[in-house]
Tab-separated table of C-alpha atoms and ligand atoms in Angstrom:
chain	number	residue	atom	x	y	z
W	1	MET	CA	93.839	144.889	108.589
W	2	ALA	CA	91.497	144.571	111.961
W	3	ILE	CA	91.024	141.138	113.371
W	4	HIS	CA	87.566	139.762	112.774
W	5	LYS	CA	85.553	137.422	114.707
W	6	ASP	CA	85.470	134.861	111.877
W	7	ASP	CA	89.433	134.898	111.136
W	8	ARG	CA	89.532	131.789	113.636
W	9	VAL	CA	86.411	130.075	114.925
W	10	MET	CA	87.069	128.164	117.986
W	11	LEU	CA	85.128	125.602	120.022
W	12	SER	CA	85.671	124.542	123.566
W	13	LEU	CA	86.355	120.996	124.876
W	14	ASP	CA	82.975	120.656	125.778
W	15	ASP	CA	81.973	120.575	122.190
W	16	ILE	CA	84.219	117.598	121.117
W	17	PRO	CA	81.163	115.848	119.181
W	18	ARG	CA	79.606	113.150	121.554
W	19	LYS	CA	78.346	110.681	118.601
W	20	TRP	CA	79.402	109.919	115.227
W	21	TYR	CA	77.399	110.817	112.249
W	22	ASN	CA	76.634	107.538	110.062
W	23	ILE	CA	75.536	108.312	106.119
W	24	GLY	CA	74.432	104.395	106.349
W	25	GLY	CA	71.316	105.413	108.363
W	26	ASP	CA	70.132	107.836	105.482
W	27	VAL	CA	71.867	106.143	102.417
W	28	GLN	CA	71.031	102.712	101.349
W	29	LEU	CA	74.381	101.458	100.535
W	30	PRO	CA	75.163	98.128	98.403
W	31	PRO	CA	76.276	95.331	100.427
W	32	PRO	CA	80.361	94.042	100.034
W	33	VAL	CA	80.095	90.666	98.413
W	34	ASP	CA	82.038	87.529	98.816
W	35	PRO	CA	83.918	86.916	95.630
W	36	LYS	CA	83.320	82.913	96.089
W	37	THR	CA	79.796	82.911	96.507
W	38	ASN	CA	78.874	86.155	94.708
W	39	GLU	CA	76.419	86.647	98.034
W	40	PRO	CA	76.628	89.128	100.385
W	41	ALA	CA	79.634	89.099	102.866
W	42	LYS	CA	78.467	87.593	106.003
W	43	PRO	CA	80.087	90.106	108.522
W	44	GLU	CA	81.302	87.024	110.554
W	45	THR	CA	84.192	86.627	107.930
W	46	LEU	CA	85.156	89.861	108.705
W	47	GLU	CA	86.377	88.758	112.175
W	48	ALA	CA	89.740	87.547	111.395
W	49	ILE	CA	90.564	91.078	110.624
W	50	PHE	CA	88.473	93.409	112.735
W	51	PRO	CA	87.218	93.741	116.079
W	52	LYS	CA	83.752	93.016	116.805
W	53	ARG	CA	82.562	96.455	117.490
W	54	ILE	CA	84.208	98.210	114.395
W	55	ILE	CA	82.515	95.325	112.205
W	56	ALA	CA	79.163	96.411	113.936
W	57	GLN	CA	79.884	100.126	113.044
W	58	GLU	CA	80.921	98.918	109.626
W	59	ILE	CA	77.396	97.404	108.899
W	60	SER	CA	75.271	99.586	111.196
W	61	THR	CA	72.285	101.829	109.597
W	62	ASP	CA	71.898	103.971	112.954
W	63	ARG	CA	72.246	107.498	111.932
W	64	TYR	CA	74.287	108.454	114.827
W	65	ILE	CA	76.543	106.047	117.117
W	66	ASP	CA	77.847	107.350	120.716
W	67	ILE	CA	81.653	108.120	120.985
W	68	PRO	CA	83.237	106.333	124.076
W	69	GLU	CA	84.546	108.938	126.903
W	70	GLU	CA	88.237	107.225	126.493
W	71	VAL	CA	88.271	108.542	122.489
W	72	ARG	CA	86.705	111.691	123.483
W	73	ASP	CA	89.719	112.225	126.057
W	74	ALA	CA	92.092	111.312	123.302
W	75	TYR	CA	90.455	113.518	120.942
W	76	VAL	CA	92.113	116.329	123.350
W	77	MET	CA	95.244	115.071	122.773
W	78	LEU	CA	94.759	115.320	119.051
W	79	GLN	CA	94.117	119.098	119.570
W	80	ARG	CA	90.342	118.723	119.020
W	81	PRO	CA	88.150	120.620	118.411
W	82	SER	CA	90.196	122.077	115.603
W	83	PRO	CA	89.918	125.729	114.536
W	84	LEU	CA	87.994	126.623	111.278
W	85	GLN	CA	89.973	129.708	110.113
W	86	ARG	CA	89.310	132.408	107.302
W	87	ALA	CA	92.121	132.767	104.671
W	88	ARG	CA	91.757	136.446	104.407
W	89	ARG	CA	95.349	136.862	102.931
W	90	LEU	CA	94.502	134.444	100.138
W	91	GLU	CA	91.460	136.198	99.509
W	92	GLN	CA	93.216	139.415	98.990
W	93	PHE	CA	95.822	138.005	96.845
W	94	LEU	CA	93.249	136.510	94.716
W	95	LYS	CA	91.206	139.916	94.679
W	96	THR	CA	88.157	137.687	95.424
W	97	PRO	CA	84.605	138.653	96.684
W	98	ALA	CA	84.356	135.022	97.852
W	99	LYS	CA	85.124	134.368	101.493
W	100	ILE	CA	87.469	130.945	101.679
W	101	TYR	CA	87.331	129.070	105.302
W	102	PHE	CA	89.568	126.119	105.852
W	103	LYS	CA	89.460	123.337	108.751
W	104	ARG	CA	92.560	122.649	110.286
W	105	GLU	CA	93.109	118.904	110.064
W	106	ASP	CA	96.925	119.934	109.986
W	107	LEU	CA	97.341	120.608	113.826
W	108	SER	CA	96.935	117.178	115.213
W	109	PRO	CA	100.207	115.378	116.481
W	110	ALA	CA	100.544	113.264	113.358
W	111	GLY	CA	99.697	116.129	111.023
W	112	SER	CA	96.565	115.218	109.633
W	113	HIS	CA	92.972	114.035	109.896
W	114	LYS	CA	93.852	110.266	110.322
W	115	PRO	CA	94.260	109.835	114.155
W	116	ASN	CA	90.492	110.664	114.204
W	117	THR	CA	89.963	107.078	113.078
W	118	ALA	CA	93.147	105.737	114.315
W	119	ILE	CA	92.144	106.478	118.117
W	120	PRO	CA	88.760	104.627	118.137
W	121	GLN	CA	90.143	101.489	116.092
W	122	VAL	CA	92.923	100.828	118.530
W	123	TYR	CA	90.476	101.430	121.347
W	124	TYR	CA	88.135	99.010	120.295
W	125	ASN	CA	90.564	96.334	119.625
W	126	MET	CA	92.297	96.906	122.882
W	127	LYS	CA	88.963	96.227	124.557
W	128	GLU	CA	88.671	93.137	122.744
W	129	GLY	CA	92.149	92.160	123.986
W	130	VAL	CA	93.859	92.114	120.649
W	131	GLU	CA	97.791	92.946	121.031
W	132	HIS	CA	98.879	93.440	117.981
W	133	LEU	CA	97.761	95.807	115.054
W	134	THR	CA	98.955	95.668	111.326
W	135	THR	CA	98.470	97.883	108.631
W	136	GLU	CA	99.474	99.586	105.284
W	137	THR	CA	100.474	103.107	104.725
W	138	GLY	CA	101.008	105.314	101.680
W	139	ALA	CA	102.339	108.720	102.274
W	140	GLY	CA	103.001	107.672	105.926
W	141	GLN	CA	100.229	109.497	107.433
W	142	TRP	CA	98.191	106.751	108.421
W	143	GLY	CA	101.058	104.615	109.848
W	144	THR	CA	101.856	107.694	111.572
W	145	ALA	CA	98.346	107.990	113.357
W	146	LEU	CA	98.145	104.310	114.143
W	147	SER	CA	101.464	104.275	115.466
W	148	LEU	CA	100.828	107.383	117.696
W	149	SER	CA	97.463	105.430	118.664
W	150	CYS	CA	98.821	102.308	119.451
W	151	ALA	CA	101.547	104.043	121.666
W	152	HIS	CA	98.689	105.748	123.397
W	153	PHE	CA	96.545	102.526	124.220
W	154	GLY	CA	99.769	100.175	124.599
W	155	LEU	CA	99.345	97.945	121.280
W	156	ASP	CA	102.037	96.914	119.178
W	157	CYS	CA	101.954	98.322	115.532
W	158	GLN	CA	103.081	96.897	112.468
W	159	VAL	CA	103.232	99.266	109.159
W	160	TRP	CA	103.651	98.293	105.318
W	161	MET	CA	104.838	101.090	104.047
W	162	VAL	CA	104.546	101.504	100.294
W	163	ARG	CA	108.169	101.491	98.845
W	164	VAL	CA	108.203	105.079	96.924
W	165	SER	CA	107.104	106.767	100.028
W	166	PHE	CA	109.396	104.634	102.148
W	167	ASP	CA	112.341	106.084	99.899
W	168	GLN	CA	110.783	109.491	99.387
W	169	LYS	CA	109.963	110.097	103.047
W	170	PRO	CA	112.633	108.756	105.582
W	171	PHE	CA	111.393	110.995	108.318
W	172	ARG	CA	107.944	109.429	108.192
W	173	ARG	CA	109.260	105.911	109.101
W	174	LEU	CA	111.358	107.641	112.120
W	175	ILE	CA	108.301	109.130	113.655
W	176	MET	CA	106.428	105.802	113.355
W	177	GLU	CA	109.626	104.329	114.883
W	178	SER	CA	109.464	106.933	117.573
W	179	TYR	CA	106.201	106.053	118.590
W	180	GLY	CA	107.099	102.287	118.745
W	181	GLY	CA	105.654	101.294	115.423
W	182	LYS	CA	107.994	98.727	113.121
W	183	VAL	CA	108.076	99.756	109.318
W	184	TYR	CA	108.654	97.611	106.463
W	185	ALA	CA	108.927	98.549	102.668
W	186	SER	CA	106.332	97.294	100.762
W	187	PRO	CA	106.656	94.515	98.767
W	188	SER	CA	108.234	93.185	101.532
W	189	PRO	CA	110.019	89.681	102.123
W	190	HIS	CA	107.823	89.398	105.138
W	191	THR	CA	104.923	88.085	103.253
W	192	ASN	CA	104.405	85.198	100.636
W	193	PHE	CA	102.728	88.145	98.051
W	194	GLY	CA	105.357	90.122	98.757
W	195	ARG	CA	108.054	87.688	98.230
W	196	LYS	CA	106.288	86.527	94.809
W	197	LEU	CA	106.191	90.045	93.664
W	198	LEU	CA	109.863	90.666	94.413
W	199	GLU	CA	110.796	87.693	92.829
W	200	GLN	CA	109.086	89.145	89.362
W	201	ASP	CA	110.570	92.755	89.971
W	202	PRO	CA	113.052	93.319	92.642
W	203	ASN	CA	112.256	97.283	92.234
W	204	ASN	CA	108.429	97.033	92.222
W	205	PRO	CA	107.829	100.605	93.604
W	206	GLY	CA	104.629	99.397	95.593
W	207	SER	CA	101.141	100.464	95.837
W	208	LEU	CA	98.327	100.701	98.698
W	209	GLY	CA	96.624	97.814	97.216
W	210	ILE	CA	99.905	95.546	97.452
W	211	ALA	CA	100.784	96.699	100.817
W	212	ILE	CA	96.905	96.252	102.224
W	213	SER	CA	97.332	92.384	100.872
W	214	GLU	CA	100.653	91.982	103.112
W	215	ALA	CA	99.211	93.831	106.134
W	216	ILE	CA	96.191	91.611	105.804
W	217	GLU	CA	98.274	88.448	105.091
W	218	SER	CA	100.642	89.065	107.873
W	219	CYS	CA	97.294	89.553	110.151
W	220	VAL	CA	95.573	86.356	109.288
W	221	THR	CA	98.897	84.298	109.888
W	222	HIS	CA	99.670	85.764	113.242
W	223	LYS	CA	97.589	85.034	116.743
W	224	ASN	CA	96.202	87.754	118.643
W	225	THR	CA	96.605	90.181	115.611
W	226	LYS	CA	94.175	92.248	113.876
W	227	TYR	CA	94.212	94.663	111.008
W	228	ALA	CA	93.217	98.444	110.967
W	229	LEU	CA	92.261	100.247	107.802
W	230	GLY	CA	93.035	104.037	107.375
W	231	SER	CA	90.287	105.087	104.859
W	232	VAL	CA	87.636	103.600	102.499
W	233	THR	CA	85.496	101.532	104.709
W	234	ASN	CA	82.117	102.876	106.680
W	235	HIS	CA	83.592	102.770	110.187
W	236	VAL	CA	86.649	104.941	109.228
W	237	ILE	CA	84.387	107.545	107.417
W	238	LEU	CA	82.071	107.403	110.433
W	239	HIS	CA	85.186	108.009	112.905
W	240	GLN	CA	86.136	111.249	110.643
W	241	THR	CA	82.665	112.939	110.853
W	242	VAL	CA	83.840	114.742	114.047
W	243	ILE	CA	85.420	117.068	111.253
W	244	GLY	CA	82.056	118.095	109.924
W	245	GLN	CA	80.119	118.278	112.810
W	246	GLU	CA	82.472	120.800	114.459
W	247	VAL	CA	82.262	122.624	111.020
W	248	ILE	CA	78.767	123.004	111.326
W	249	LYS	CA	78.518	124.405	114.788
W	250	GLN	CA	81.562	126.664	113.407
W	251	LEU	CA	79.608	127.948	110.757
W	252	GLU	CA	76.771	128.399	112.855
W	253	MET	CA	78.832	130.535	115.033
W	254	ILE	CA	79.529	133.098	112.470
W	255	ASP	CA	76.200	132.699	110.708
W	256	VAL	CA	77.628	131.559	107.471
W	257	GLN	CA	76.230	129.048	105.023
W	258	PRO	CA	78.397	127.620	102.485
W	259	ASP	CA	78.106	127.397	98.809
W	260	TYR	CA	81.087	124.984	98.218
W	261	MET	CA	82.501	122.216	100.874
W	262	ILE	CA	85.769	121.131	98.966
W	263	ALA	CA	88.191	118.208	100.184
W	264	CYS	CA	90.755	115.996	98.239
W	265	VAL	CA	89.929	112.311	97.930
W	266	GLY	CA	92.397	109.240	98.270
W	267	GLY	CA	90.002	106.789	99.740
W	268	GLY	CA	87.456	109.363	100.438
W	269	SER	CA	87.775	109.616	104.219
W	270	ASN	CA	88.850	113.227	104.892
W	271	PHE	CA	86.103	114.185	102.332
W	272	GLY	CA	83.276	111.842	103.836
W	273	GLY	CA	84.248	112.911	107.213
W	274	PHE	CA	84.241	116.640	106.452
W	275	ALA	CA	81.086	116.651	104.179
W	276	PHE	CA	78.479	113.820	105.326
W	277	PRO	CA	77.274	115.812	108.347
W	278	MET	CA	76.517	118.832	106.113
W	279	MET	CA	75.366	116.315	103.512
W	280	GLU	CA	72.641	115.146	105.855
W	281	GLN	CA	70.930	118.528	105.902
W	282	LYS	CA	71.208	118.585	102.033
W	283	LEU	CA	69.452	115.117	101.986
W	284	LYS	CA	66.853	116.985	103.783
W	285	GLY	CA	66.319	119.753	101.622
W	286	LYS	CA	67.402	122.303	104.231
W	287	ILE	CA	70.743	123.505	102.240
W	288	ASP	CA	72.087	123.880	98.792
W	289	THR	CA	75.759	123.411	99.372
W	290	GLU	CA	77.750	121.737	96.464
W	291	PHE	CA	80.132	118.965	97.847
W	292	ILE	CA	83.407	118.928	95.474
W	293	ALA	CA	85.639	116.085	95.795
W	294	VAL	CA	89.161	116.572	94.342
W	295	GLU	CA	91.500	113.784	93.087
W	296	PRO	CA	94.627	113.509	91.142
W	297	LYS	CA	94.214	113.429	87.333
W	298	SER	CA	96.873	110.424	87.288
W	299	VAL	CA	94.506	108.336	89.634
W	300	PRO	CA	91.157	109.534	88.515
W	301	SER	CA	88.682	106.836	90.407
W	302	LEU	CA	86.052	109.323	90.763
W	303	THR	CA	86.403	111.384	87.310
W	304	GLU	CA	87.349	108.507	85.117
W	305	GLY	CA	86.537	105.125	87.060
W	306	GLU	CA	83.473	102.833	86.692
W	307	TYR	CA	80.883	102.246	89.406
W	308	ARG	CA	81.048	98.515	90.058
W	309	TYR	CA	82.054	95.680	92.619
W	310	ASP	CA	85.716	95.450	92.751
W	311	PHE	CA	88.320	94.001	95.346
W	312	GLY	CA	89.629	96.618	98.061
W	313	ASP	CA	93.278	95.323	97.671
W	314	THR	CA	95.761	94.054	94.718
W	315	ALA	CA	95.903	90.385	95.561
W	316	GLY	CA	91.893	90.122	95.861
W	317	MET	CA	92.202	89.037	99.623
W	318	THR	CA	89.159	91.367	100.742
W	319	PRO	CA	85.374	91.561	99.938
W	320	LEU	CA	84.225	92.996	96.702
W	321	PHE	CA	82.983	96.426	97.433
W	322	LYS	CA	80.535	98.385	95.066
W	323	MET	CA	82.710	101.513	94.468
W	324	TYR	CA	84.061	103.722	91.528
W	325	THR	CA	87.484	102.230	90.526
W	326	LEU	CA	90.331	102.076	88.112
W	327	GLY	CA	90.450	98.213	88.601
W	328	HIS	CA	92.188	96.645	91.855
W	329	ASP	CA	95.613	95.773	89.688
W	330	PHE	CA	95.879	99.812	88.687
W	331	MET	CA	99.459	100.767	89.005
W	332	PRO	CA	99.539	104.734	89.941
W	333	SER	CA	102.351	106.771	88.625
W	334	PRO	CA	104.401	107.720	91.803
W	335	ILE	CA	103.149	111.201	92.376
W	336	HIS	CA	103.696	112.817	95.499
W	337	ALA	CA	100.519	113.151	96.917
W	338	GLY	CA	101.086	109.640	98.237
W	339	GLY	CA	97.710	109.335	100.134
W	340	LEU	CA	95.522	109.916	96.971
W	341	ARG	CA	97.153	106.788	95.100
W	342	TYR	CA	94.345	104.316	95.490
W	343	HIS	CA	92.652	102.486	92.918
W	344	GLY	CA	89.016	102.815	94.467
W	345	MET	CA	86.856	104.989	96.256
W	346	ALA	CA	84.971	104.691	99.760
W	347	PRO	CA	81.487	102.827	98.969
W	348	THR	CA	79.866	105.673	101.017
W	349	VAL	CA	81.524	108.426	98.829
W	350	SER	CA	81.116	106.200	95.810
W	351	ALA	CA	77.023	105.997	96.403
W	352	VAL	CA	76.495	109.764	97.234
W	353	THR	CA	78.667	110.483	93.850
W	354	ASN	CA	76.477	107.941	92.082
W	355	MET	CA	73.286	109.832	93.312
W	356	GLY	CA	74.558	112.953	91.697
W	357	LEU	CA	75.754	114.594	95.411
W	358	VAL	CA	78.925	114.924	94.696
W	359	THR	CA	81.110	117.015	91.794
W	360	PRO	CA	84.387	115.244	91.065
W	361	VAL	CA	87.341	117.110	89.732
W	362	SER	CA	90.724	116.510	89.123
W	363	TYR	CA	94.201	118.440	88.723
W	364	VAL	CA	97.728	117.431	87.736
W	365	GLN	CA	100.295	117.745	90.435
W	366	THR	CA	102.171	120.867	89.019
W	367	GLU	CA	98.784	122.809	89.296
W	368	THR	CA	98.165	121.421	93.145
W	369	PHE	CA	101.712	122.407	94.304
W	370	GLU	CA	101.356	126.090	92.554
W	371	ALA	CA	98.245	126.245	94.682
W	372	ALA	CA	100.256	124.792	97.611
W	373	LEU	CA	102.963	127.508	97.533
W	374	THR	CA	100.016	130.227	96.854
W	375	PHE	CA	98.563	129.139	100.292
W	376	ALA	CA	101.792	128.973	101.718
W	377	LYS	CA	102.807	132.388	101.253
W	378	THR	CA	99.647	134.181	101.952
W	379	GLU	CA	98.165	132.099	105.048
W	380	GLY	CA	101.851	130.932	106.333
W	381	ILE	CA	101.089	127.362	106.283
W	382	ILE	CA	102.583	124.347	104.158
W	383	PRO	CA	99.851	122.089	103.167
W	384	ALA	CA	100.180	118.245	102.511
W	385	PRO	CA	100.138	117.718	98.936
W	386	GLU	CA	97.162	115.971	99.183
W	387	SER	CA	95.189	118.724	100.875
W	388	SER	CA	96.931	121.101	97.729
W	389	HIS	CA	94.374	119.275	95.661
W	390	ALA	CA	91.289	120.853	97.613
W	391	ILE	CA	93.353	124.256	97.606
W	392	LYS	CA	93.603	124.457	94.377
W	393	ALA	CA	89.584	123.712	93.536
W	394	ALA	CA	89.106	126.299	96.202
W	395	ILE	CA	91.357	128.945	94.380
W	396	ASP	CA	89.624	127.930	91.291
W	397	LYS	CA	86.168	128.622	92.819
W	398	ALA	CA	87.242	131.829	94.208
W	399	LEU	CA	88.510	132.818	90.862
W	400	GLU	CA	85.003	132.025	89.565
W	401	ALA	CA	83.167	134.026	91.724
W	402	LYS	CA	85.685	136.924	91.131
W	403	LYS	CA	84.479	136.565	87.206
W	404	THR	CA	80.857	136.626	88.229
W	405	GLY	CA	81.347	139.066	91.384
W	406	GLU	CA	79.483	136.984	93.894
W	407	GLU	CA	80.233	136.996	97.263
W	408	LYS	CA	80.549	132.833	97.266
W	409	VAL	CA	81.215	131.081	100.935
W	410	ILE	CA	84.119	128.361	100.239
W	411	VAL	CA	84.849	126.034	102.777
W	412	PHE	CA	87.526	123.451	102.342
W	413	ASN	CA	89.575	121.063	104.743
W	414	LEU	CA	93.098	120.923	105.264
W	415	SER	CA	93.575	117.639	105.656
W	416	GLY	CA	97.133	117.798	106.865
W	417	HIS	CA	100.581	119.850	106.764
W	418	GLY	CA	103.200	119.061	104.325
W	419	LEU	CA	106.221	119.590	106.642
W	420	LEU	CA	107.442	115.951	105.796
W	421	ASP	CA	106.663	116.066	102.076
W	422	MET	CA	109.597	118.882	101.476
W	423	ALA	CA	111.151	116.651	98.579
W	424	GLY	CA	108.018	116.862	96.390
W	425	TYR	CA	108.069	120.935	97.173
W	426	GLY	CA	111.823	120.857	96.525
W	427	LYS	CA	111.403	119.352	92.934
W	428	TYR	CA	108.614	121.337	92.194
W	429	ILE	CA	110.378	124.699	93.317
W	430	HIS	CA	113.567	123.631	91.090
W	431	GLY	CA	111.170	123.044	87.989
W	432	GLU	CA	111.906	119.023	88.060
W	433	LEU	CA	108.446	117.833	88.467
W	434	LYS	CA	106.128	116.584	85.867
B	501	LIG	C1	95.528	110.088	103.687
B	501	LIG	C2	95.678	111.364	103.613
B	501	LIG	C3	94.557	111.952	102.456
B	501	LIG	C4	93.745	110.806	101.589
B	501	LIG	O1	92.888	110.113	102.268
B	501	LIG	P1	91.415	110.360	102.466
B	501	LIG	O2	90.825	108.856	103.009
B	501	LIG	O3	90.794	110.377	101.008
B	501	LIG	O4	91.329	111.420	103.307
B	501	LIG	C5	94.221	113.304	102.356
B	501	LIG	N1	95.272	114.361	103.028
B	501	LIG	C6	96.022	113.555	104.191
B	501	LIG	C7	97.084	114.804	104.602
B	501	LIG	C8	96.320	112.614	104.141
B	501	LIG	O5	97.188	112.154	105.076
């Protein structure tokens, strides 16, 4: 097989984006609401947990926001710009006329897209003199990204890790600790909320919503401490748009227009970061791409949730966000795609889904692990269980194209690698997964 110029599309360091794209400049978003007053939440109330410049980005309606040079410099450490790669062996295995491309967010040192926002968040906190950051982590990817970024800018990092992941993924914890992060299983005995839950049930498996509540409680009860969120909020998705801007350039270089852009959705940040820059062109009527968001059947916020105001966390400490939600007390089953176990969906992703710009689909985890192994055997990369949801949808679209004989172009986001998720793979390979 000869080498083609679209097998791996590379950008230069100079192509690291200079601005983030803010979809809030193009789409009107319902404001967060204060549950006490039922009025739009005052941005100042967020100052207890976020630095001022992050709050400004959270509510900004500017279409583009400058990326600080120190952040672009750290993006080099994250291996940006990341390659766009053609999955030619997967295409041949499927015998499809479709062309499949994937964006490699698995190549960052943390193994996922999450440092794209951890770096700027820690940077803005450092600039405002914050010394400690608290956060939650599900699968451990976000805690890893924040620990890495805190090490880079010299801040202290405390991570509440959902109990099931803490038990399933001991190496994730060790990576965070290697970067200097402190890691607590959640529910933990270190917060009032955690202690209350442990009294009711010492074996509580935890959830992202619970861990968020604990991290926020610890933030507001300690000095010089702020909180950082790895998904869902507008500023996180803003930072992730480096992914989609690079993809646009890379597709231009090989003169290709995508029919489908596909990403998995937990809180919605890799999907938004990957899809929104291209969606801007769709909003302007320039392209006809279909955007597909893929979630687990057991956490079906977009496919089965309601579009309404709900809390971002389980204890009800956050403002109310207008989003697709399963209810803030929803307890997800302990599936292996830990990063997709969130009850809600980013207000930005929810808004464009409600506008009809997104096609949501869902799969069970045996289907996504099967797709993951097909990808591993053909392309050589073991994908994160989360990313495998996008792969499954890409394979389904490629098989559809085979039936119709159409040369569709499918681009999906490989949000992370799965080398720390081998326990889940082991269960699937040995037939123990339901
Ligand atoms: C966290 C994570 C996700 C899900 O989070 P989003 O905010 O929806 O992107 C997906 N894939 C990987 C590899 C992750 O670490």
